[in-house]
Short mmCIF file of C-alpha atoms and ligand atoms in Angstrom, two decimals:
data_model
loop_
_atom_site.label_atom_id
_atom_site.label_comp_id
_atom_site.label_asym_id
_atom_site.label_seq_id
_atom_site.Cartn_x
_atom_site.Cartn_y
_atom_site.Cartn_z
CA UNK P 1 3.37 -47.37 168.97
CA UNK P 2 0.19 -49.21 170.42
CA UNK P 3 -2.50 -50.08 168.07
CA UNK P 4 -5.80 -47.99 167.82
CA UNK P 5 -8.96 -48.99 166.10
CA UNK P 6 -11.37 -46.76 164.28
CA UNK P 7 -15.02 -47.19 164.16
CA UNK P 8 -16.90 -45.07 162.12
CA UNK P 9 -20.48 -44.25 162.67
CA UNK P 10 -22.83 -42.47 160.45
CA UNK P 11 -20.10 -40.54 159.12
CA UNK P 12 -17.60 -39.92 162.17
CA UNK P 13 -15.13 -41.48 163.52
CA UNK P 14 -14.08 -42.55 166.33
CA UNK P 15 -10.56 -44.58 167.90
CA UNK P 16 -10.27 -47.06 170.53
CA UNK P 17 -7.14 -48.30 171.88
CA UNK P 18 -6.54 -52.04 171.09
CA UNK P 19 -5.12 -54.29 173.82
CA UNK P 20 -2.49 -57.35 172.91
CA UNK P 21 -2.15 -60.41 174.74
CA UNK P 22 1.61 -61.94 175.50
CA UNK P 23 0.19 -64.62 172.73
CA UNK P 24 -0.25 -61.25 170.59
CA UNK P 25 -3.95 -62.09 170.74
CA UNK P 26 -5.91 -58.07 170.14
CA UNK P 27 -8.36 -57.22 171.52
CA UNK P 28 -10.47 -53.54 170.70
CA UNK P 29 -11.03 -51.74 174.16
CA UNK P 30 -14.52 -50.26 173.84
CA UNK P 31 -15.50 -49.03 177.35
CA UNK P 32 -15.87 -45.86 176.11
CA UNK P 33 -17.76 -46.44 172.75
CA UNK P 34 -21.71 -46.19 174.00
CA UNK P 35 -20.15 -42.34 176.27
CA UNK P 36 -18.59 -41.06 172.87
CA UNK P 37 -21.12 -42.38 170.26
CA UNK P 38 -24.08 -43.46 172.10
CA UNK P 39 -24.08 -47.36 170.79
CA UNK P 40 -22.58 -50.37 172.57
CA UNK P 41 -21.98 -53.97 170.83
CA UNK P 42 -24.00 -56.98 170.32
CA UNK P 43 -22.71 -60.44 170.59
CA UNK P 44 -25.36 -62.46 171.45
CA UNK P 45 -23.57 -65.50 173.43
CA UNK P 46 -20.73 -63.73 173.52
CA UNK P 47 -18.90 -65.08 170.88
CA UNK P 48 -16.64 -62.52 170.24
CA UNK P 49 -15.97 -60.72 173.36
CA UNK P 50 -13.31 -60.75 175.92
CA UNK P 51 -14.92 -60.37 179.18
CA UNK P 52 -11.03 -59.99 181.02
CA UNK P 53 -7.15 -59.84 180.55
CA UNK P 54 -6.44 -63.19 182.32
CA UNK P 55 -2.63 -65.04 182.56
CA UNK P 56 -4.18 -68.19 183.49
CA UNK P 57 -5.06 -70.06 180.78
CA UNK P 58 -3.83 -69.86 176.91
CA UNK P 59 -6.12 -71.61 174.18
CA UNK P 60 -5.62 -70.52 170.39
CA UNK P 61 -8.44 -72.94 169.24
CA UNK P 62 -7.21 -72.59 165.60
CA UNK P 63 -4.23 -74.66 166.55
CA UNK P 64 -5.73 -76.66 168.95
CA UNK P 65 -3.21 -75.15 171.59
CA UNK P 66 -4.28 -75.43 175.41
CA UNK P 67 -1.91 -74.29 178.02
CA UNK P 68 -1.62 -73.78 181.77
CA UNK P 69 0.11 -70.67 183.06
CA UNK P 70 2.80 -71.52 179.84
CA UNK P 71 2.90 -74.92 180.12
CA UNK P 72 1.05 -77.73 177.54
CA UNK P 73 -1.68 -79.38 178.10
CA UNK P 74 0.06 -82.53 176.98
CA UNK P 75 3.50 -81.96 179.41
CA UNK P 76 1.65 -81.33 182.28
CA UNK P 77 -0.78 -84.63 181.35
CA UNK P 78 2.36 -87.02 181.01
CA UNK P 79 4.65 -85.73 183.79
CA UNK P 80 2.68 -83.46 186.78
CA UNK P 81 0.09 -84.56 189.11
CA UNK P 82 -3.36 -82.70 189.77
CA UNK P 83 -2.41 -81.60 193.14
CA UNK P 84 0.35 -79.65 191.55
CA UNK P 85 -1.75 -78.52 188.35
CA UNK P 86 -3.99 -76.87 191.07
CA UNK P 87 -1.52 -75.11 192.58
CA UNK P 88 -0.08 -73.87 189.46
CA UNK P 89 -3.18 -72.33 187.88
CA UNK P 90 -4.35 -70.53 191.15
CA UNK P 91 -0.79 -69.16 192.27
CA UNK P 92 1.36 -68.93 189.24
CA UNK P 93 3.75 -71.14 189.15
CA UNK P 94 4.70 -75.20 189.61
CA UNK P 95 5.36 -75.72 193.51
CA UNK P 96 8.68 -76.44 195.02
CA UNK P 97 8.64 -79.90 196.97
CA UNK P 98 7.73 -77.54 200.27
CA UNK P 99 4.91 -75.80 198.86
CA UNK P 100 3.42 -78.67 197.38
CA UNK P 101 3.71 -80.55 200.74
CA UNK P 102 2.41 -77.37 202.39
CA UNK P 103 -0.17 -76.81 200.20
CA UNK P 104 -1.77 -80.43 200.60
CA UNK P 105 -1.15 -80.67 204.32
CA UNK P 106 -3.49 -77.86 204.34
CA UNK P 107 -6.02 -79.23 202.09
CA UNK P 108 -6.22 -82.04 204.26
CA UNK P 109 -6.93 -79.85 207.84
CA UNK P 110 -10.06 -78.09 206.53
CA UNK P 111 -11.11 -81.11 204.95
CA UNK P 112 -13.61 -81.99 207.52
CA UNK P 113 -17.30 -81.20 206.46
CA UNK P 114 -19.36 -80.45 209.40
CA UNK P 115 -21.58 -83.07 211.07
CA UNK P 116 -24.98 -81.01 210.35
CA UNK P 117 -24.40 -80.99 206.32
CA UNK P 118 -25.26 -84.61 206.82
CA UNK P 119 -29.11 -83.53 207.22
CA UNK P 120 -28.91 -81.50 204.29
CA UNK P 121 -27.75 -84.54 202.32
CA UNK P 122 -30.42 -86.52 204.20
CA UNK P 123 -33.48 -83.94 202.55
CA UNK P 124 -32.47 -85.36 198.91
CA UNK P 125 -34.40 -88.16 197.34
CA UNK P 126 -31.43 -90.42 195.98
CA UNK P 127 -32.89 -90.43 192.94
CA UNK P 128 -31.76 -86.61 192.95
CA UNK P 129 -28.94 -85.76 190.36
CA UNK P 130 -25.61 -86.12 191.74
CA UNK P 131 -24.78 -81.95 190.40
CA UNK P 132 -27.95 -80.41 191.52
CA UNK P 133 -27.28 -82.01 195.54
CA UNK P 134 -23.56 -81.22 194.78
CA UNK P 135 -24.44 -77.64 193.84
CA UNK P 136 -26.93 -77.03 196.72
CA UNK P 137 -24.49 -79.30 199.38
CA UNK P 138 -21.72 -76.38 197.84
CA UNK P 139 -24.09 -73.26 198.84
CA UNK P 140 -24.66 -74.81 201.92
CA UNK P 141 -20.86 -75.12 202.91
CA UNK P 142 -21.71 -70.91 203.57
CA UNK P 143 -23.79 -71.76 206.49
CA UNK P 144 -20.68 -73.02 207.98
CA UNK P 145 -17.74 -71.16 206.44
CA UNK P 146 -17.18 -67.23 206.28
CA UNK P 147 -20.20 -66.23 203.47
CA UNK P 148 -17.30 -63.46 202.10
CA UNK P 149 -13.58 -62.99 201.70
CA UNK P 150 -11.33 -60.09 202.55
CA UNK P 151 -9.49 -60.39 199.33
CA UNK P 152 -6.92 -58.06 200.90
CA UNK P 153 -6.13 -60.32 203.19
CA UNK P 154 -3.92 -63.14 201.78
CA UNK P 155 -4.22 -65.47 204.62
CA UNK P 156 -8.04 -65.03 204.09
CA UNK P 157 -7.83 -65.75 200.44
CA UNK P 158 -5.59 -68.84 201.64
CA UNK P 159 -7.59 -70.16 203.68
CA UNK P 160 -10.87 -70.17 201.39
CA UNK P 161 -9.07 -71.69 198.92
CA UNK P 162 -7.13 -74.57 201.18
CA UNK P 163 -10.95 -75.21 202.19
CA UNK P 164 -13.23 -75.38 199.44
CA UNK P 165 -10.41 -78.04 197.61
CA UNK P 166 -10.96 -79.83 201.02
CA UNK P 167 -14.24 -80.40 201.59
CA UNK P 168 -15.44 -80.51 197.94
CA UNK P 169 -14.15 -83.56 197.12
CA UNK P 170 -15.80 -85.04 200.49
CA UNK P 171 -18.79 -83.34 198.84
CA UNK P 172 -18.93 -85.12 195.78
CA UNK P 173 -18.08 -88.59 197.28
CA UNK P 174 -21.22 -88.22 199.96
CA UNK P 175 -23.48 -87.57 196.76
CA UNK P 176 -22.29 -90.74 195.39
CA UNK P 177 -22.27 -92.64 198.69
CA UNK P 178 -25.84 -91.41 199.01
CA UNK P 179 -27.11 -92.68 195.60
CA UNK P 180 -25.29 -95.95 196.18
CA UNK P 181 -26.71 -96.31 199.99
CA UNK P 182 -23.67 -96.14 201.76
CA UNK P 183 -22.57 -94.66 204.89
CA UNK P 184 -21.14 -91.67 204.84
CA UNK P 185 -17.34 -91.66 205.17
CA UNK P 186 -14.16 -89.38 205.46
CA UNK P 187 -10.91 -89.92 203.65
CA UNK P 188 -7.38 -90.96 204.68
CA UNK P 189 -5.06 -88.47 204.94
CA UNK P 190 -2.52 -90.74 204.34
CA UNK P 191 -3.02 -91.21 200.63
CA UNK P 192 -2.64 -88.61 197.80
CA UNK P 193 -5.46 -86.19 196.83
CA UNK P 194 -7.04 -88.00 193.67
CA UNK P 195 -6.37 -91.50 195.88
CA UNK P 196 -7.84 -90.56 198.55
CA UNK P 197 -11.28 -89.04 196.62
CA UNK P 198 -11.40 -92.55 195.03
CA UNK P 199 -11.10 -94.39 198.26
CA UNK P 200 -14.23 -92.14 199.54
CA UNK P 201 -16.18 -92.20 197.05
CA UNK P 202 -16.05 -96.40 196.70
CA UNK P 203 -15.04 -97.93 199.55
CA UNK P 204 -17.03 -100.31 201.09
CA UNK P 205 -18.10 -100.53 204.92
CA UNK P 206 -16.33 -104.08 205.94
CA UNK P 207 -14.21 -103.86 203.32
CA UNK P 208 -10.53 -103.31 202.74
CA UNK P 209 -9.55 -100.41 200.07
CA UNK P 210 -7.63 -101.78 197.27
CA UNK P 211 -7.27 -99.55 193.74
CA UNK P 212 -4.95 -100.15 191.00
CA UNK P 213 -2.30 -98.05 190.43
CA UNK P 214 -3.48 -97.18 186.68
CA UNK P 215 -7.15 -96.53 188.57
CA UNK P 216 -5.69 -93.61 189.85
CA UNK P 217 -3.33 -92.53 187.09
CA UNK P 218 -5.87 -92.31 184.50
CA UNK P 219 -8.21 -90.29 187.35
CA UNK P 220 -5.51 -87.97 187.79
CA UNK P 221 -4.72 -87.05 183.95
CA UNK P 222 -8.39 -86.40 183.30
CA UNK P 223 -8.63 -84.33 186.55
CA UNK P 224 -5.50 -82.03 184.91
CA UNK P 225 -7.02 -82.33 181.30
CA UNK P 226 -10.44 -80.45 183.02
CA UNK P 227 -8.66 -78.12 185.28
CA UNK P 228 -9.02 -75.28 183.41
CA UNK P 229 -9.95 -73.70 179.76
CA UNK P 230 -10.43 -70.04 180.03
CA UNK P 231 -14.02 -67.98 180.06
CA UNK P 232 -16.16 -70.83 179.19
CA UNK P 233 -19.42 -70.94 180.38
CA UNK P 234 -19.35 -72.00 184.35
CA UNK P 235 -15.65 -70.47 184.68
CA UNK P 236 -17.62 -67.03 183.49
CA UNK P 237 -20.03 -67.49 186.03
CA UNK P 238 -17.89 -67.88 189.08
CA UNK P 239 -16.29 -65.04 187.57
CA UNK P 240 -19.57 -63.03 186.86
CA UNK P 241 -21.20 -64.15 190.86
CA UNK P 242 -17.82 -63.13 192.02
CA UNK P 243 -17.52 -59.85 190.70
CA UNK P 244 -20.64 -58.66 192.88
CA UNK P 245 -18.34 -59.77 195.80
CA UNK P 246 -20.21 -62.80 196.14
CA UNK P 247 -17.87 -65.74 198.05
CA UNK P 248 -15.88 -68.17 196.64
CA UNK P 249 -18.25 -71.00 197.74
CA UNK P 250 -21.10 -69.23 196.49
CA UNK P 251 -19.77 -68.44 193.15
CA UNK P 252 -18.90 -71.99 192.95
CA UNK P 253 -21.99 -73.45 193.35
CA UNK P 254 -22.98 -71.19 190.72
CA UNK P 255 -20.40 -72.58 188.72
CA UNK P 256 -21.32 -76.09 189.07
CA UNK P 257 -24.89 -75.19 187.87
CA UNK P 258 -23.45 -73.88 184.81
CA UNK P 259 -21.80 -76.68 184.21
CA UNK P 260 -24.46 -79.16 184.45
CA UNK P 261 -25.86 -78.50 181.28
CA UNK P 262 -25.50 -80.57 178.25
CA UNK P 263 -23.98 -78.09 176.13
CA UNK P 264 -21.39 -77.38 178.67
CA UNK P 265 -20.00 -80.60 181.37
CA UNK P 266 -23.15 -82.14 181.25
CA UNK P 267 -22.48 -83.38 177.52
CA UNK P 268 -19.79 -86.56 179.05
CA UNK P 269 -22.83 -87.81 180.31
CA UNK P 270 -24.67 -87.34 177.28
CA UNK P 271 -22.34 -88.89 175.21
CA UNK P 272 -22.47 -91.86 177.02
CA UNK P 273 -26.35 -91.89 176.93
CA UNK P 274 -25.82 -91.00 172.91
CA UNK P 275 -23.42 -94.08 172.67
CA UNK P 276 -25.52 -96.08 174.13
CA UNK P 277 -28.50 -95.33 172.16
CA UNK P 278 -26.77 -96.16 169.02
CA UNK P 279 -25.76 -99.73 170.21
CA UNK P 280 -29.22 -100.70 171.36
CA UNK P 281 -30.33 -99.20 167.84
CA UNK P 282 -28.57 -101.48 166.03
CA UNK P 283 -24.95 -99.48 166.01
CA UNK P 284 -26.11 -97.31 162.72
CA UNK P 285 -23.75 -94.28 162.74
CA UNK P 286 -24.49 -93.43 159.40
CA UNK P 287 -28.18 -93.13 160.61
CA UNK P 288 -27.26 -91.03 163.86
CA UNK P 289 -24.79 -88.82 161.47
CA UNK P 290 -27.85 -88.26 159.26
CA UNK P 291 -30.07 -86.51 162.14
CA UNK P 292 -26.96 -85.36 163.28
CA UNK P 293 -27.03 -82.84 160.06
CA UNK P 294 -30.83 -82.28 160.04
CA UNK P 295 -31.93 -79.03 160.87
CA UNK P 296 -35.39 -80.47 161.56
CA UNK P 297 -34.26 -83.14 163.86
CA UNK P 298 -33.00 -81.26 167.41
CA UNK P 299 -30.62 -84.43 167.95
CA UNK P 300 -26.44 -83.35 167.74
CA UNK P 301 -24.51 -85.26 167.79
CA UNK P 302 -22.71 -84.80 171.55
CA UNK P 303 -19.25 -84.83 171.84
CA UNK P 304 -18.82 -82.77 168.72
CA UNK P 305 -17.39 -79.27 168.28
CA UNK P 306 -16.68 -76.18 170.43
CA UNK P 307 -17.01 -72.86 170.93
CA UNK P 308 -13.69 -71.82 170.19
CA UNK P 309 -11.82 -75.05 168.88
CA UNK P 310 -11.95 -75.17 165.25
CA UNK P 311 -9.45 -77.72 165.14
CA UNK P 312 -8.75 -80.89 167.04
CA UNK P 313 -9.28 -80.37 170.82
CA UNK P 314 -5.87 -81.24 172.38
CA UNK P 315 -7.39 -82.65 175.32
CA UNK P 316 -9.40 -85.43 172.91
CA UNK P 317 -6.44 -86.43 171.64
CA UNK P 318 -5.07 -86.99 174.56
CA UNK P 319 -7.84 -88.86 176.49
CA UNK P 320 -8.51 -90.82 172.98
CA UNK P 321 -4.90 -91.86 173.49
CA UNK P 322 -5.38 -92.92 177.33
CA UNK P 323 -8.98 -94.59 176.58
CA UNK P 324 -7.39 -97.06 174.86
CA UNK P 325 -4.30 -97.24 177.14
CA UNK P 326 -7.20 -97.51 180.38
CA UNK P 327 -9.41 -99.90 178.83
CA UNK P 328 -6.58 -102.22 178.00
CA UNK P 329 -4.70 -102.43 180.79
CA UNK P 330 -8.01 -102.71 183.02
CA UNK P 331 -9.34 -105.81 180.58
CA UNK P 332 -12.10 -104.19 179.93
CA UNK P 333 -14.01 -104.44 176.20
CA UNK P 334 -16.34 -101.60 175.99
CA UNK P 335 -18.33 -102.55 172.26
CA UNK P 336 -19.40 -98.11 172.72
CA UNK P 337 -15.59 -97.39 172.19
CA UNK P 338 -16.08 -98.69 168.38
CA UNK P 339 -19.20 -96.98 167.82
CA UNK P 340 -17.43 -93.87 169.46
CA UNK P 341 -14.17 -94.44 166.93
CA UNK P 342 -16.49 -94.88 163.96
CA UNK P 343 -18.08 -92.64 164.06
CA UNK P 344 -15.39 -89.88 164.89
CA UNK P 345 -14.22 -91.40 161.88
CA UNK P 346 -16.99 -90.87 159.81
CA UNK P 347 -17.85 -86.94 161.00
CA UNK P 348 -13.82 -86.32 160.32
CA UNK P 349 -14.79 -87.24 156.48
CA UNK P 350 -17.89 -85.58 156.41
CA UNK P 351 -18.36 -82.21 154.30
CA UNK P 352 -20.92 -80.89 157.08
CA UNK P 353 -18.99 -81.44 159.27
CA UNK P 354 -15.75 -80.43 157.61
CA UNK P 355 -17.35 -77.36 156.83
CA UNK P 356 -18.08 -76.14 160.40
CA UNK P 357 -14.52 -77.82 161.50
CA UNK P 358 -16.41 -79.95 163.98
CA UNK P 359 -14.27 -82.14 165.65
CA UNK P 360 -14.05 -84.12 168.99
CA UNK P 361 -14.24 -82.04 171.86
CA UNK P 362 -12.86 -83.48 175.66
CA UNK P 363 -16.21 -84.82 176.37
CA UNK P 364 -16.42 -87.33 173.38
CA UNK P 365 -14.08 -90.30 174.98
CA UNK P 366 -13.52 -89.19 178.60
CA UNK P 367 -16.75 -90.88 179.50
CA UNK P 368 -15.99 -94.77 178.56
CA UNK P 369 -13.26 -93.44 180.33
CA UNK P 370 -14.89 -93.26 183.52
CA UNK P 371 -17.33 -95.83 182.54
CA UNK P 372 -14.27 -98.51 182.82
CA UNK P 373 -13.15 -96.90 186.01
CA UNK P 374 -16.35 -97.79 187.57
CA UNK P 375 -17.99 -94.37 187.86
CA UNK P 376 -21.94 -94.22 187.50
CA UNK P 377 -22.79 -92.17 184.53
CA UNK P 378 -24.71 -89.70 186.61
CA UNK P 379 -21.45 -88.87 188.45
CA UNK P 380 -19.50 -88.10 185.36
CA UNK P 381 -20.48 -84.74 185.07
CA UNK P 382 -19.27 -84.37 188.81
CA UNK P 383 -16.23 -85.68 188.08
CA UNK P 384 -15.55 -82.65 185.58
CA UNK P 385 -16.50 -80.55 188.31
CA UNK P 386 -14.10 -81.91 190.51
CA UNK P 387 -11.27 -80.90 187.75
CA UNK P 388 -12.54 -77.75 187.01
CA UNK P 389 -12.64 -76.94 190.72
CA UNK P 390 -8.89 -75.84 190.73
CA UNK P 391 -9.18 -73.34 187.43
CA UNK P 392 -12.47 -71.72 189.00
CA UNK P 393 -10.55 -70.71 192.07
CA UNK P 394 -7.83 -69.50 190.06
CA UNK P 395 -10.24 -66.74 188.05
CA UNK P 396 -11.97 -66.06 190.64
CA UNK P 397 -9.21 -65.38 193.06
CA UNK P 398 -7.45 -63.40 189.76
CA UNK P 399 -10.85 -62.07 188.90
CA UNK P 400 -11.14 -60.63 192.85
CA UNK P 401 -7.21 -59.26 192.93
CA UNK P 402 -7.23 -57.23 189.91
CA UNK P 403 -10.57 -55.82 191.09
CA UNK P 404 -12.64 -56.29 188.72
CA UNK P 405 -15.73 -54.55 188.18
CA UNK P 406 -19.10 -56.08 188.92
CA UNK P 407 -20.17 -57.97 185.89
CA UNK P 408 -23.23 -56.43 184.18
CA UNK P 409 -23.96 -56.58 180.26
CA UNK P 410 -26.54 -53.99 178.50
CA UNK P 411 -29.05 -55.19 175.96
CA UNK P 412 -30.46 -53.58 172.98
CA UNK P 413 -34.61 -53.57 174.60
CA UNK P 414 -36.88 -55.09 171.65
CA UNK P 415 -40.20 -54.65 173.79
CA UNK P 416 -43.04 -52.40 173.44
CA UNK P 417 -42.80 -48.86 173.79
CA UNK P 418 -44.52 -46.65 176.41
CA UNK P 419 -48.19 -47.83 176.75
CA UNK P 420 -51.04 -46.37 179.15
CA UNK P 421 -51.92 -48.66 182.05
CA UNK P 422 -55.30 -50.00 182.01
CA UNK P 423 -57.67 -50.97 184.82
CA UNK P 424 -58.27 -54.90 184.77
CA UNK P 425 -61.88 -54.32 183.92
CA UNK P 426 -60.65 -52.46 180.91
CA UNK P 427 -58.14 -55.21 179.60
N1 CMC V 1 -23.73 -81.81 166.01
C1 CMC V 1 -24.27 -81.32 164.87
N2 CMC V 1 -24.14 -80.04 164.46
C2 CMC V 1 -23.42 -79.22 165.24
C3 CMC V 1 -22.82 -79.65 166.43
C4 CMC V 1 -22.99 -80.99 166.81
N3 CMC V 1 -22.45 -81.46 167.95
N4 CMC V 1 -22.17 -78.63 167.02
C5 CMC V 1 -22.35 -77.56 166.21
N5 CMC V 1 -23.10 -77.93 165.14
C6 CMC V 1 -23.47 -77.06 163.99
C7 CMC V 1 -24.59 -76.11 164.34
O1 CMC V 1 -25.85 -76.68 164.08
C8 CMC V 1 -24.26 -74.94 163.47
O2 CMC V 1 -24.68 -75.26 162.17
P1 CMC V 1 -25.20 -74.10 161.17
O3 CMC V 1 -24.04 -73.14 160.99
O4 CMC V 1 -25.60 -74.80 159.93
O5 CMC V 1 -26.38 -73.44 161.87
C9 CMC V 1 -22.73 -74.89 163.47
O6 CMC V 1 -22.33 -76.26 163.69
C10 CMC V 1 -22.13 -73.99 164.55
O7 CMC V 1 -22.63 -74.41 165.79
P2 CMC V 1 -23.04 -73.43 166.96
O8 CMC V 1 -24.08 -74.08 167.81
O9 CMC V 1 -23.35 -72.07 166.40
O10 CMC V 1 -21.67 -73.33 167.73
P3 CMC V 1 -21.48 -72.85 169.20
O11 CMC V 1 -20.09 -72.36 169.30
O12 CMC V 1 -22.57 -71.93 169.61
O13 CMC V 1 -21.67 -74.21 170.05
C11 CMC V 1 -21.27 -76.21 171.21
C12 CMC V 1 -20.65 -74.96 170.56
C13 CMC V 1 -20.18 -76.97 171.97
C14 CMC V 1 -22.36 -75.80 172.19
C15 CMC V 1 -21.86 -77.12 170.08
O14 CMC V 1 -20.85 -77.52 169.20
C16 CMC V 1 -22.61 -78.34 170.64
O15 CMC V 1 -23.79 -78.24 170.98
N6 CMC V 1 -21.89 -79.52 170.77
C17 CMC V 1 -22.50 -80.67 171.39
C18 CMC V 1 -22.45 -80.54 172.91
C19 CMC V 1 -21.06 -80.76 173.46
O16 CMC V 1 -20.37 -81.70 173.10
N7 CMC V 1 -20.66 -79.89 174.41
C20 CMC V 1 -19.37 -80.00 175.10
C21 CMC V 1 -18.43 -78.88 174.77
S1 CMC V 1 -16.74 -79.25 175.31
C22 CMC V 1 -16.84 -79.33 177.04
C23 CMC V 1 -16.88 -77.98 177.63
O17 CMC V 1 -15.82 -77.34 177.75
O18 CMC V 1 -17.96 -77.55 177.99
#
């Protein structure tokens, strides 16, 4: 028999059905709560509401458990590539040899960004953040590509999809390209996906393309390792810009705004920054840890803690694990990877934050990641963007196919009560 709930409210009661998960996750189905008894819920920030049913992405953040459609985090890390990841999380399942092959030859013929986005790119002064241009550049795909989709139509949906993993990487390589001064290139449709985003986004005019084989490896596992991670914050807003029909570009670009911030994406870069500060400071943790726990002092200490992991974040494990693998093999002695390992250490050991199981989240290493790959720290926040791409298609193409209602929370109103207008002179 399914599970019901009761709520009781000033002496009656009332039942709700409760809705399980496949990972026997519940969940207390209230739609009809304010119609019955007149009240709805409060959660400021949403902490404990389900906005959907989704069979995307599986995180039990008490176990530090991430999966993708059923598979780990760490299999699909070690053994697929993000091509295929992508594929998975927006149609199901892993492709066949075909479908892969398909699905990339595909990618690669809408790839092609049209000539005039050029002069929007131009209208940026370089010293412009890379996610702002790449969230305006994004919005400004619509001008040349269908504003809406018929989600009935699956070639439609197709299509959209196939397009936006095209050009988006061409995107994020001209932002780069424009903050380094360099012309503006297209890729090579002979190399893979993640290769072939490198090889735009660095190569030189004059120049042959050369990249080491670990280069793109390590690109590739932290691609797979963002792809996707359920309703967080930018992931809800493709969702929520979707549900009022909205396109897929457009709820995107919303999407990449979201992400930008330093609570959300944006904190790779500020761990960097945070890292960075320490060393010139002298490398005193203990003194960083300190304002880290004072509730006077707005510093936090970046990297740290999560919204729903209250246990190690799988994904820091596993690009702690490759930092080490990355920096060695490219010979490169980052002195911030200490200071990062210290004080992990040291906030592992620590009662505060013990007490509010704060641990590494996947922003804390992935940046001296990137760092050693070469990537400016402005464009390491577009780099997440670039992995995340994949898993917001995937919600909002599930989001759009189980037609979803349009996204719209109520509020409890705290403001003044009726008042009499009066006349300026009167004020
Ligand atoms: N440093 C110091 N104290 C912290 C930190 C931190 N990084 N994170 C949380 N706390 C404290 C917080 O002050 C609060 O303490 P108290 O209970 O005494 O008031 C308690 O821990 C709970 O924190 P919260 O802010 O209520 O938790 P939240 O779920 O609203 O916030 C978070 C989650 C990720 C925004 C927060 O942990 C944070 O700001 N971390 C630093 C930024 C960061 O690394 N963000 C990347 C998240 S992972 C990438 C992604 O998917 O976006």
């Amino acid at each position: 028999m399914s599970k019901v709930a009761t709520i009781e409210i000033d002496g009656k009661k009332y039942e709700f059905p409760v809705v399980e998960g496949t990972e026997n996750e519940q969940g207390i189905d209230i739609k009809k709560l304010r119609a019955e008894a007149g009240v709805i819920t409060l959660d400021r920030g949403y902490k404990n509401t389900g906005s959907c049913e989704s069979a995307i992405t599986f995180l039990n953040g008490e176990e530090g458990i991430l999966r993708y459609r059923g598979y780990s985090i760490e299999s699909l890390a070690e053994k697929a590539d993000f091509l295929e990841v992508a594929y998975l999380l927006i149609f199901g399942e892993l492709p066949t040899k075909t479908q892969l092959d398909k699905f990339y030859a595909d990618i690669k013929e809408e790839s092609a960004v049209d000539e005039e986005m050029k002069k929007i790119l131009d209208g940026f002064p370089k010293s412009a953040h890379p996610m702002g241009v790449l969230s305006s550049l994004t919005s400004a795909l619509i001008a040349f590509n269908p504003s809406s989709v018929n989600v009935d139509s699956e070639e439609e949906m197709y299509k959209a999809i196939v397009k936006i993993l095209g050009k988006f990487p061409v995107l994020a390589a001209w932002t780069l390209r424009k903050k380094n001064s360099l012309p503006l290139n297209y890729g090579d449709d002979s190399l893979g996906y993640v290769e072939n985003l490198h090889k735009m986004m660095f190569e030189k005019p004059g120049k042959s393309y050369k990249v080491d084989k670990e280069v793109i490896d390590a690109l590739d596992k932290l691609l797979i390792l963002h792809a996707d991670h359920e309703q967080n914050c930018s992931t809800s807003t493709v969702r929520m810009v979707g549900s009022s029909h909205a396109g897929l570009f457009a709820s995107i670009s919303a999407g990449i705004s979201a992400l930008w911030g330093p609570l959300h994406g944006g904190a790779n870069q500020a761990v960097i920054e945070m890292l960075e500060r320490i060393k010139e400071d002298g490398g005193d943790t203990k003194k960083f840890m300190a304002k880290a726990k004072d509730k006077e002092d707005p510093f936090r200490l970046m990297g740290f803690g999560h919204r729903v992991y209250k246990n190690f974040d799988p994904r820091a494990k596993i690009i702690k694990k490759s930092a080490d693998e990355v920096l060695g093999q490219l010979g490169v002695d980052d002195p911030v990877l200490d200071i990062a390992k210290g004080l992990e250490k040291e906030a592992l050991e620590d009662q505060y934050f013990v007490d509010r199981k704060l641990y590494p989240n996947v922003d804390f290493y992935s940046g001296i990641i990137y760092r050693a790959l070469g990537i400016p720290v402005e464009m390491f926040t577009v780099m997440f963007a670039l992995g995340r791409l994949p898993g917001w298609i995937a919600q909002w193409r599930e989001m759009r196919l189980m037609k979803e209602p349009i996204g719209r929370p109520r509020q409890i109103y705290t403001g003044a009560n009726l008042r009499e207008f009066k006349e300026v002179e009167k004020r």
